[in-house]
Coordinates of C-alpha atoms and ligand atoms in Angstrom, one line a residue:
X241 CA 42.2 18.0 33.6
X242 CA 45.0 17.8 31.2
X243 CA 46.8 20.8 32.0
X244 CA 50.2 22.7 30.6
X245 CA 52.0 25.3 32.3
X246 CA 53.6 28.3 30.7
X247 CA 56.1 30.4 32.7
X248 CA 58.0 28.4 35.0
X249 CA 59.4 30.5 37.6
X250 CA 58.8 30.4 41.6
X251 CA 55.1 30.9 41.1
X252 CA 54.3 28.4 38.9
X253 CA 55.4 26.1 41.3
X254 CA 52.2 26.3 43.3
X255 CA 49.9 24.6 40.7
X256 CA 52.7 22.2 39.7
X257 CA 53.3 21.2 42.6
X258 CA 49.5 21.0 44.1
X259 CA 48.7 18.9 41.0
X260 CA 51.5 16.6 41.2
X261 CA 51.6 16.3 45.1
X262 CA 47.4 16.8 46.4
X263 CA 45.6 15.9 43.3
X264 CA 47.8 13.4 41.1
X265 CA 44.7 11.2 40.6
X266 CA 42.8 13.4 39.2
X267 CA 44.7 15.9 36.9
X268 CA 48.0 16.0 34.9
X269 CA 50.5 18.0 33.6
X270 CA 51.3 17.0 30.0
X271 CA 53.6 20.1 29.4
X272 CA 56.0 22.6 30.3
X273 CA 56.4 25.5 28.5
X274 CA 59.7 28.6 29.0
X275 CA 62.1 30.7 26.7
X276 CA 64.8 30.0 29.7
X277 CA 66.1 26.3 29.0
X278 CA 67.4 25.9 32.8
X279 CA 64.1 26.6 34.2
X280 CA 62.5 25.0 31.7
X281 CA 64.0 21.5 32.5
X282 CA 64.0 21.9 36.6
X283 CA 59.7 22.5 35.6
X284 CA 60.0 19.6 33.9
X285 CA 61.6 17.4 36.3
X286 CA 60.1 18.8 39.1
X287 CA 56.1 18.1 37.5
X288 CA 57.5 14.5 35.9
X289 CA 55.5 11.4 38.0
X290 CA 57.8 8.0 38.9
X291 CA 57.8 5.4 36.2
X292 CA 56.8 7.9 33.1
X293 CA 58.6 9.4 30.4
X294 CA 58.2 12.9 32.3
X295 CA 56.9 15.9 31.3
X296 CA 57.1 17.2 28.0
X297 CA 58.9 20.2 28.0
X298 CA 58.5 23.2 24.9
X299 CA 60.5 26.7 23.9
X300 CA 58.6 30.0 24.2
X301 CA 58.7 29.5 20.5
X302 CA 57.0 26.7 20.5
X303 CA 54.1 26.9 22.6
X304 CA 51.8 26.8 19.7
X305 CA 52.9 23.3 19.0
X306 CA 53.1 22.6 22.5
X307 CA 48.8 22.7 22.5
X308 CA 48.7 20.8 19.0
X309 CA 50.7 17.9 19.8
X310 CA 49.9 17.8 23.9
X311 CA 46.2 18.6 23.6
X312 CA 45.9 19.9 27.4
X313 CA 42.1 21.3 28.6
X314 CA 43.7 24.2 30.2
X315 CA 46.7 26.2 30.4
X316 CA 48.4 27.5 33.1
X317 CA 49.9 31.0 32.6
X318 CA 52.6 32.1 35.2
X319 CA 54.7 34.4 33.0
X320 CA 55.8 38.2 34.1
X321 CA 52.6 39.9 33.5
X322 CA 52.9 41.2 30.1
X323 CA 53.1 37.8 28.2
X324 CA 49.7 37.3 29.7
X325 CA 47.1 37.9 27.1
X326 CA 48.9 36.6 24.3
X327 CA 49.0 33.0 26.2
X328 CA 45.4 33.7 27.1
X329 CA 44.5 34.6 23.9
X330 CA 46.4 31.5 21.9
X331 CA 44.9 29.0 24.5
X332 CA 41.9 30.2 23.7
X333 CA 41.9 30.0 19.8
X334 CA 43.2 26.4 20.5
X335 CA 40.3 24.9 22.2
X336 CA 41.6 25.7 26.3
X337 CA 40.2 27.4 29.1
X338 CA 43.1 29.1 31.2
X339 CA 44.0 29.3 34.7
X340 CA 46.0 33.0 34.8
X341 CA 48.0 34.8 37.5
X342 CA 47.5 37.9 38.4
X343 CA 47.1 40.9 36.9
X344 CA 44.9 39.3 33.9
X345 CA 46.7 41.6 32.1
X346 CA 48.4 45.2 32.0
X347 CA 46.8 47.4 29.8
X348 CA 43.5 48.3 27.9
X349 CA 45.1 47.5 24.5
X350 CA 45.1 43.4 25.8
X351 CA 42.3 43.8 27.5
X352 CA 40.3 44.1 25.0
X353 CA 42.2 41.5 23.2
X354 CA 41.6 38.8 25.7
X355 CA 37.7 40.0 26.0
X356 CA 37.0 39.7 22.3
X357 CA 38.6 36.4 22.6
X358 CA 36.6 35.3 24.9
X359 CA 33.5 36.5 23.2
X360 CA 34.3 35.1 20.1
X361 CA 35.3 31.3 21.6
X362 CA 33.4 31.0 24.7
X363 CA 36.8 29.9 26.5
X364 CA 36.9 30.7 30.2
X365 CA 40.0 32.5 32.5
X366 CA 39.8 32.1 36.1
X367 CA 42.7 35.3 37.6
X368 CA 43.7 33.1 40.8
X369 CA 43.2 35.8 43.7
X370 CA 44.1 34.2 45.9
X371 CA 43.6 37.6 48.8
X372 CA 39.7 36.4 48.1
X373 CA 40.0 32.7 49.4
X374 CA 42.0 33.7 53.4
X375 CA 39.6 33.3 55.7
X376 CA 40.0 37.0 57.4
X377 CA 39.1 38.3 53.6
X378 CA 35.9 36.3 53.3
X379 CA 34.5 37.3 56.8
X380 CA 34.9 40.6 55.9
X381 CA 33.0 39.7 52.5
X382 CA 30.4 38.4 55.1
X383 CA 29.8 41.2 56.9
X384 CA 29.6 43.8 54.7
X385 CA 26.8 41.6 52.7
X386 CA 25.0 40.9 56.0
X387 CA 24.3 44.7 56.0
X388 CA 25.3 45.1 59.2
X389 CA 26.8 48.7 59.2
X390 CA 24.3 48.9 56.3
X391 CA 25.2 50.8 53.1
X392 CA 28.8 51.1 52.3
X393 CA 29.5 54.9 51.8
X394 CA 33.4 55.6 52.3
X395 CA 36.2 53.5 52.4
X396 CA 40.1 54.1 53.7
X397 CA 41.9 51.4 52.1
X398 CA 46.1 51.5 53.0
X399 CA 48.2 48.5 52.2
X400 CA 52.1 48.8 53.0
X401 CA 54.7 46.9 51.6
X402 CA 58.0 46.1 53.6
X403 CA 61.4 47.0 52.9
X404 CA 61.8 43.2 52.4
X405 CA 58.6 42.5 49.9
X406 CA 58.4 45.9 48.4
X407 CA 61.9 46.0 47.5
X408 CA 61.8 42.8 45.2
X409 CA 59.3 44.5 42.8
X410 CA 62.3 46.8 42.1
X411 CA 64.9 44.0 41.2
X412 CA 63.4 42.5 38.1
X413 CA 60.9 42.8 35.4
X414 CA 58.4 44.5 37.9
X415 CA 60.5 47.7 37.7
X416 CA 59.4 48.6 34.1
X417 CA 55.5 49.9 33.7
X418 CA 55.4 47.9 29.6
X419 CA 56.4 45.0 31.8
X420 CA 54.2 44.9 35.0
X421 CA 51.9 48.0 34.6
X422 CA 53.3 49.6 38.0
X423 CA 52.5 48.2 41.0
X424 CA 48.9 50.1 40.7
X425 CA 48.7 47.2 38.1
X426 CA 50.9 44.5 39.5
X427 CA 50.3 44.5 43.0
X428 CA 47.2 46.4 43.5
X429 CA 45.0 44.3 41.4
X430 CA 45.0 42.3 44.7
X431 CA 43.3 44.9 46.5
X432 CA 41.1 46.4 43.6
X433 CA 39.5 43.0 43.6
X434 CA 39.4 42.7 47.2
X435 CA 37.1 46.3 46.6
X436 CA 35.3 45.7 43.9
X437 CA 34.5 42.0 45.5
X438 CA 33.6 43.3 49.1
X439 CA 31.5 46.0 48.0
X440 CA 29.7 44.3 44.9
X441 CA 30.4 47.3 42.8
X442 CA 33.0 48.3 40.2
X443 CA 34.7 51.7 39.9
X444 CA 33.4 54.6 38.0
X445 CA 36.6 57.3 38.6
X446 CA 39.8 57.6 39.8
X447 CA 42.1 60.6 40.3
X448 CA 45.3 59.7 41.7
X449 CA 49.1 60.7 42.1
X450 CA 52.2 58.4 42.6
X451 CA 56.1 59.1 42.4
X452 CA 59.0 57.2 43.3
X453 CA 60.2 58.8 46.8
X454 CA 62.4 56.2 47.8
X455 CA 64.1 53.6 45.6
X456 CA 66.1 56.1 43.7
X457 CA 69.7 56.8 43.5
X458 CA 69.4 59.8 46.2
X459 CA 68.2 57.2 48.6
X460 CA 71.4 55.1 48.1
X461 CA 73.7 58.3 48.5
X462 CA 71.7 59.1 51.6
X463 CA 73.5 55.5 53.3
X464 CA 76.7 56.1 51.9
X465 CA 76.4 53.7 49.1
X466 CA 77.9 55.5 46.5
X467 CA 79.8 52.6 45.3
X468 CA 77.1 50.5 44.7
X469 CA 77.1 48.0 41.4
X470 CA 74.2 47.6 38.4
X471 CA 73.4 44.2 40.9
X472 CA 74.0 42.8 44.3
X473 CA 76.1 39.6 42.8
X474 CA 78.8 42.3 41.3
X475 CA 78.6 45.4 44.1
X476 CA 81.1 46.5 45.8
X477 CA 79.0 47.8 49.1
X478 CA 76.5 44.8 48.8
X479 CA 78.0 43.5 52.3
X480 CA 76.3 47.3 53.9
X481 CA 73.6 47.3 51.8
X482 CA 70.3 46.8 53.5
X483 CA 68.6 45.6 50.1
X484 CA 71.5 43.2 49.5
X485 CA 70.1 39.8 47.7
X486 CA 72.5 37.0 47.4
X487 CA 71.2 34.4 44.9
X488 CA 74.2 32.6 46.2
X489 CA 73.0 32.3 50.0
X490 CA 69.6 30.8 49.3
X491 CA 69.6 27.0 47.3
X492 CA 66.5 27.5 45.8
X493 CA 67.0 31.2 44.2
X494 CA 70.6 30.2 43.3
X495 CA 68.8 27.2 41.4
X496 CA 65.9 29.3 39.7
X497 CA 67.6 32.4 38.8
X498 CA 71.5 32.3 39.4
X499 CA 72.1 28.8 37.3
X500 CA 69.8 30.2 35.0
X501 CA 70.8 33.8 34.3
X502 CA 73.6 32.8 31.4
X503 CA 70.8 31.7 29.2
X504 CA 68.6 35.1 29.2
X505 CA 70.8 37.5 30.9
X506 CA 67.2 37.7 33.5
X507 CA 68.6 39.2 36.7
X508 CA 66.9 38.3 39.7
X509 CA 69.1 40.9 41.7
X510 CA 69.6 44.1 40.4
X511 CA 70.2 47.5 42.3
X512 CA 66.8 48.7 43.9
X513 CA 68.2 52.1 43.8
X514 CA 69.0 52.4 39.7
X515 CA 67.9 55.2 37.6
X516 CA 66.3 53.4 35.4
X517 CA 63.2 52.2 37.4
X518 CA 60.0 53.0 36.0
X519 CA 57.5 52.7 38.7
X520 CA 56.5 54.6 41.3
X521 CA 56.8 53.0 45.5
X522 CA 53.9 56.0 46.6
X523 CA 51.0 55.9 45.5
X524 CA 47.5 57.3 46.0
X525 CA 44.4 57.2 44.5
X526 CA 40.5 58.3 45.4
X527 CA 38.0 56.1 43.8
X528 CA 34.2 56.5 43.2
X529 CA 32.0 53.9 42.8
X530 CA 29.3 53.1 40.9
X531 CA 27.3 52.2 44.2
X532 CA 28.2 55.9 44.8
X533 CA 30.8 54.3 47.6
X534 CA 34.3 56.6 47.3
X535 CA 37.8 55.2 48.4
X536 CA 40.5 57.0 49.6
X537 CA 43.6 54.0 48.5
X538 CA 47.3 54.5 49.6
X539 CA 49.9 51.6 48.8
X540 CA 53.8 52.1 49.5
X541 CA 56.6 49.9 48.8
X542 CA 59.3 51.0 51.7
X543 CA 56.7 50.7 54.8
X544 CA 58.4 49.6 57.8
X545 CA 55.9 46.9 58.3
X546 CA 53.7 44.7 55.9
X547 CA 50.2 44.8 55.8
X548 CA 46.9 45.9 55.2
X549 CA 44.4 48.5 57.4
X550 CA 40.9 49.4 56.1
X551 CA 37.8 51.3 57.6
X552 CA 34.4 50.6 55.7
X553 CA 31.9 54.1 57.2
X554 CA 28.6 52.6 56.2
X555 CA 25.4 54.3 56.9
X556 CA 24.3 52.0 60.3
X557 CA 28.3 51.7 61.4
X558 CA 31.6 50.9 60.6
X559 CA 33.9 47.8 59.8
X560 CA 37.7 48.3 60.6
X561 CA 40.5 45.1 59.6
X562 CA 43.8 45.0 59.9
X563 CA 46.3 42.3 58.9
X564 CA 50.1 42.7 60.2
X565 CA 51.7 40.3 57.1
X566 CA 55.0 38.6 57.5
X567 CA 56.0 37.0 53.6
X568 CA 58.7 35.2 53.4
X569 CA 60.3 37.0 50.0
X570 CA 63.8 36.7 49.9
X571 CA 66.7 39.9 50.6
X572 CA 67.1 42.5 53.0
X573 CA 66.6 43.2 56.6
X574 CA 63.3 42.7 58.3
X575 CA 64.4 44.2 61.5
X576 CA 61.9 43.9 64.3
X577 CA 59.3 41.8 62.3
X578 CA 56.1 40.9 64.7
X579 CA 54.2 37.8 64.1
X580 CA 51.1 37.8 61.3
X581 CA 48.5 39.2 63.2
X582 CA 44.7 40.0 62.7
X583 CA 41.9 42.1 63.5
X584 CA 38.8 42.9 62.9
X585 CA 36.2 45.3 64.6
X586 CA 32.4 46.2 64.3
X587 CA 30.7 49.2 65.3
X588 CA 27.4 49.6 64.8
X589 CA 25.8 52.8 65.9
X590 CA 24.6 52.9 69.4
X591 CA 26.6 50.0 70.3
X592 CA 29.7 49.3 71.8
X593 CA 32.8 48.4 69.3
X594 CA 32.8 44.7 68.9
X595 CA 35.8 42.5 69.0
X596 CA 35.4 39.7 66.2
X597 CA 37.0 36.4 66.8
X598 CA 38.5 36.2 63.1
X599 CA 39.2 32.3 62.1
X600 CA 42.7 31.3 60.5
X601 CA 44.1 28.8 57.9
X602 CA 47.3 26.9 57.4
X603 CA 49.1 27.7 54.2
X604 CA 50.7 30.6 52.2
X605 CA 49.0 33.9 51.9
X606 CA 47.3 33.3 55.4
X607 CA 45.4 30.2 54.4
X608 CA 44.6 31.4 51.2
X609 CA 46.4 29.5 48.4
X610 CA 45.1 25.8 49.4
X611 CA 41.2 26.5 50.1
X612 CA 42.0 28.4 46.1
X613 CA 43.6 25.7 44.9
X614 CA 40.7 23.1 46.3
X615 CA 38.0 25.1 44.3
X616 CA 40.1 25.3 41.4
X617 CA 41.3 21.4 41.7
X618 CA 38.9 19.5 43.4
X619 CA 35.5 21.3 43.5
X620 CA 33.1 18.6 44.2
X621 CA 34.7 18.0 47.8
X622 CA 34.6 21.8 48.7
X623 CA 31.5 23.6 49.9
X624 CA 29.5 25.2 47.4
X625 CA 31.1 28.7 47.1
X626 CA 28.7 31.2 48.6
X627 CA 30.9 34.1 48.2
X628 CA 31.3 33.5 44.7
X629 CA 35.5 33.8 45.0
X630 CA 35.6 32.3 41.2
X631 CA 37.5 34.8 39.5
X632 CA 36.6 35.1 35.6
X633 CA 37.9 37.9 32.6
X634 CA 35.2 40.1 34.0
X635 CA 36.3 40.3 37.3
X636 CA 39.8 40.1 36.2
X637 CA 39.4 43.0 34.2
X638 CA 37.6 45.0 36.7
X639 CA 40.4 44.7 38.8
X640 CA 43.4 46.1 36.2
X641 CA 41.0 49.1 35.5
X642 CA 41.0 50.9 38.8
X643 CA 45.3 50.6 38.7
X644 CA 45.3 51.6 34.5
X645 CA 43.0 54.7 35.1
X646 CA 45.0 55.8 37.7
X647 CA 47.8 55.2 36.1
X648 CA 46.5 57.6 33.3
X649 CA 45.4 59.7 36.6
X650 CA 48.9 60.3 37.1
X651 CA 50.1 60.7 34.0
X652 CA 47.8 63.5 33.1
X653 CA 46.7 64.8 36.3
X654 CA 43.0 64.8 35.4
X655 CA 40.4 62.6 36.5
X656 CA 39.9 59.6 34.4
X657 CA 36.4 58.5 34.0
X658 CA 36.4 54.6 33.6
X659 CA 33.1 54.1 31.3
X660 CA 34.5 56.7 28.9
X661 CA 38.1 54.9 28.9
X662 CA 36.0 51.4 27.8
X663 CA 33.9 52.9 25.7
X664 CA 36.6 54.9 23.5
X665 CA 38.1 51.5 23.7
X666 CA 35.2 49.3 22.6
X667 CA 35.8 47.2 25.6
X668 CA 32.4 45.6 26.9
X669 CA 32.9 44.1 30.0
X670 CA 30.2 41.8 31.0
Ligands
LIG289 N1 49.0 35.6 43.4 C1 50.2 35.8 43.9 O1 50.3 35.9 45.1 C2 51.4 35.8 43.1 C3 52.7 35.7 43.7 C4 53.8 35.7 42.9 C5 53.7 35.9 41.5 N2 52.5 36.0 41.0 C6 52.3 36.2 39.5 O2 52.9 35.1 38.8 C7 53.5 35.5 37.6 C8 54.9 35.0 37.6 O3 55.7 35.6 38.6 P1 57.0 34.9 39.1 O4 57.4 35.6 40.4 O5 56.9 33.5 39.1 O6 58.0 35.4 38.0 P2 59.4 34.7 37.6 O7 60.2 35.8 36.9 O8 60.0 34.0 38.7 O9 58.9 33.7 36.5 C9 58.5 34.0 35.2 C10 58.9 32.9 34.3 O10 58.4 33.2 33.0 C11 59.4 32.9 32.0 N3 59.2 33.6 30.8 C12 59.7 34.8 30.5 N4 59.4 35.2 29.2 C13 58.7 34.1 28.7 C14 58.0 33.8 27.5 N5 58.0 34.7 26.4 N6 57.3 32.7 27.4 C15 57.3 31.8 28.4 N7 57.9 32.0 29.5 C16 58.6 33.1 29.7 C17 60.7 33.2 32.8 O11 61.8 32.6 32.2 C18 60.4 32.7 34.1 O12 60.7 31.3 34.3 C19 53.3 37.0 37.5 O13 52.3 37.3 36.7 C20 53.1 37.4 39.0 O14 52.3 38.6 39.1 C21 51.3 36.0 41.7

């Protein structure tokens, strides 16, 4: 594959950095493509092979011409999530097929853009979740499908982000909903498709509340830090601040963001506590199913650990997995972290609960990101995928719908039924 990459901040540096350094003989990157000229040119040196003219590298503004002149099969899109569809879309018009972080996209508007796009070119989007690909996440998948606790009726679904992790989607572009969608969007498309993928259904309804309880300025008054500045480079009580993140302490976010900020005025460090935040840290939504499954969801953003707990009831037992997380995202205290550890029980009616022996993986995101990046790169040497953990437009737009209705959810305080939303939309998703 010929392949450019758009967005070239830290996570674009997985797929650059797999194709240049695991599968150099068999794909390329012809082309580089940011509105921020620093980051821009480290992407480019950074992807750039010995002995060539390196990697061409194009403006924001350009990346129309970028595709004429470069001619890449498929384009990498690792921009903040809002830029999404309109790469998608473009690559698609041009000939490409995309490779596209998550969330596909924020809202229903681009949704539907990015589905009639696809419709009308036949161009395909594979949404890299990556959550699908750990091994813990797939013997789950396994379980559930080998009808062991038999049909899936209720689900308790919490995920809990740090005070490390959680904080950083309060720094940056992440903060804003037009930007991210809120972190029902942003962070929970993870675990929507983790749902909609373990149970082999897609959502139906969602009623849901969420506020912002902690990463407001009442929070900051609360530890005496009154003082504090717009961002942690510039505040005064940064050195008692908990949340403090010094782009100058760490090489590589001093290179990505700090050397970079002059160009775009993008700061990778501003207050968590600021007014001006737009998304919510508590969140809770109850799902129904189509399968007639229902899901009681919780995510917060200030847990004092990271991880994930969830209790399938199904009708011949239950299926209980927990992952205690440990990510290395940069800032803050992470007091008293454990180790990443897993577990996973079975309890079939009748029976004693059962222990299972869940397997593990080298690599980030517990394993995940390098058996995803062997399907995506190199598919003929990996097993043929029996849990189907390709991720296409469909899936990827099943995933944003559960987050967007409750989103509405919480706007209005009704009930938001998901076929009526599509349907007043003309979105077909199939
Ligand atoms: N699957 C995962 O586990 C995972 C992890 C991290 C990030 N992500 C996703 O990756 C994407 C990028 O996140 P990130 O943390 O690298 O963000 P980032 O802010 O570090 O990088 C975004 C890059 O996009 C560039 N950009 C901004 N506007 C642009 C424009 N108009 N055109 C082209 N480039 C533009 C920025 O200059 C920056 O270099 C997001 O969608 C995020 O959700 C996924």
């Amino acid at each position: 594959m010929k392949l450019a990459i758009v967005g070239c901040g830290s996570r674009h540096s997985m797929f650059s950095d797999s194709v240049t350094d695991d599968y150099p003989d068999k794909h390329e990157i012809v082309a580089v493509c940011d509105n921020n000229p620093h980051r821009l040119s480290l992407a480019a040196q950074a992807a750039s092979r010995e002995g060539t003219n390196g990697v061409a590298a194009y403006d924001a503004a350009d990346f129309d011409a970028m595709i004429a002149e470069q001619k890449p099969d498929t384009v990498v899109v690792t921009t903040p999530d809002f830029l999404h569809a309109s790469y998608i879309v473009r690559a698609f018009e041009a000939g490409c097929d995309v490779i596209c972080e998550k969330p596909m996209t924020i809202d229903l508007a681009s949704l539907k853009q990015i589905t009639d796009a696809q419709k009308r070119t036949g161009r395909q989007v594979r949404v890299t979740f990556n959550y699908r690909y750990s091994p813990a996440r797939t013997q789950v998948k396994d379980i559930i499908a080998s009808g062991q606790i038999g049909e899936v009726t209720a689900v308790d679904f919490r995920w809990h982000l740090d005070r490390v992790h959680g904080a950083d989607y309060f720094r940056r572009w992440h903060r804003q909903k037009e930007n991210s969608g809120g972190l029902l969007v942003h962070k929970s498309t993870h675990h929507f498709d983790l749902l909609n993928w373990w149970l082999g259904a897609v959502p139906s309804q969602v009623t849901a509340s969420g506020r912002r309880a902690f990463y407001r300025p009442e929070t900051a008054l609360s530890m005496g830090l009154a003082q504090r500045g717009a961002r942690c480079a510039t505040c005064e009580v940064a050195d008692r601040c908990d949340f403090e993140l010094n782009l100058d302490e760490d090489a590589q976010l001093h290179a990505l963001y700090r050397e970079a900020e002059h160009e775009d005025g993008y700061y990778r460090d501003l207050c968590v506590f600021d007014e001006e935040i737009g998304i919510e840290d508590t969140m809770q939504a109850h799902i129904r199913y189509g399968s007639g499954a229902t899901v009681n969801y919780t995510l917060t953003a200030y847990s004092p650990w990271e991880g994930l707990e969830i209790k399938f009831q199904g009708t011949k037992g239950d299926l209980t997995h927990k992952h205690v997380e440990v990510h290395g995202v940069f800032g803050g205290e992470r007091a008293h972290a454990g180790k990443d550890a897993v577990w996973t029980e079975l309890h079939i009616a009748g029976q004693p609960p059962q222990k299972i022996d869940v397997p593990t993986a080298e690599g980030h995101h517990g394993g995940a990101d390098p058996v995803m990046l062997g399907y995506i790169f190199d598919p003929d040497n990996m097993e043929p995928d029996q849990y189907n953990r390709a991720s296409d437009h469909v899936a990827g737009g099943w995933s944003i719908l559960t987050g967007i209705a409750a989103n509405m959810s919480i706007e209005t305080g009704s009930t938001v039924d998901i076929p009526t939303m599509l349907k007043g939309r003309g979105i077909t998703l199939s």
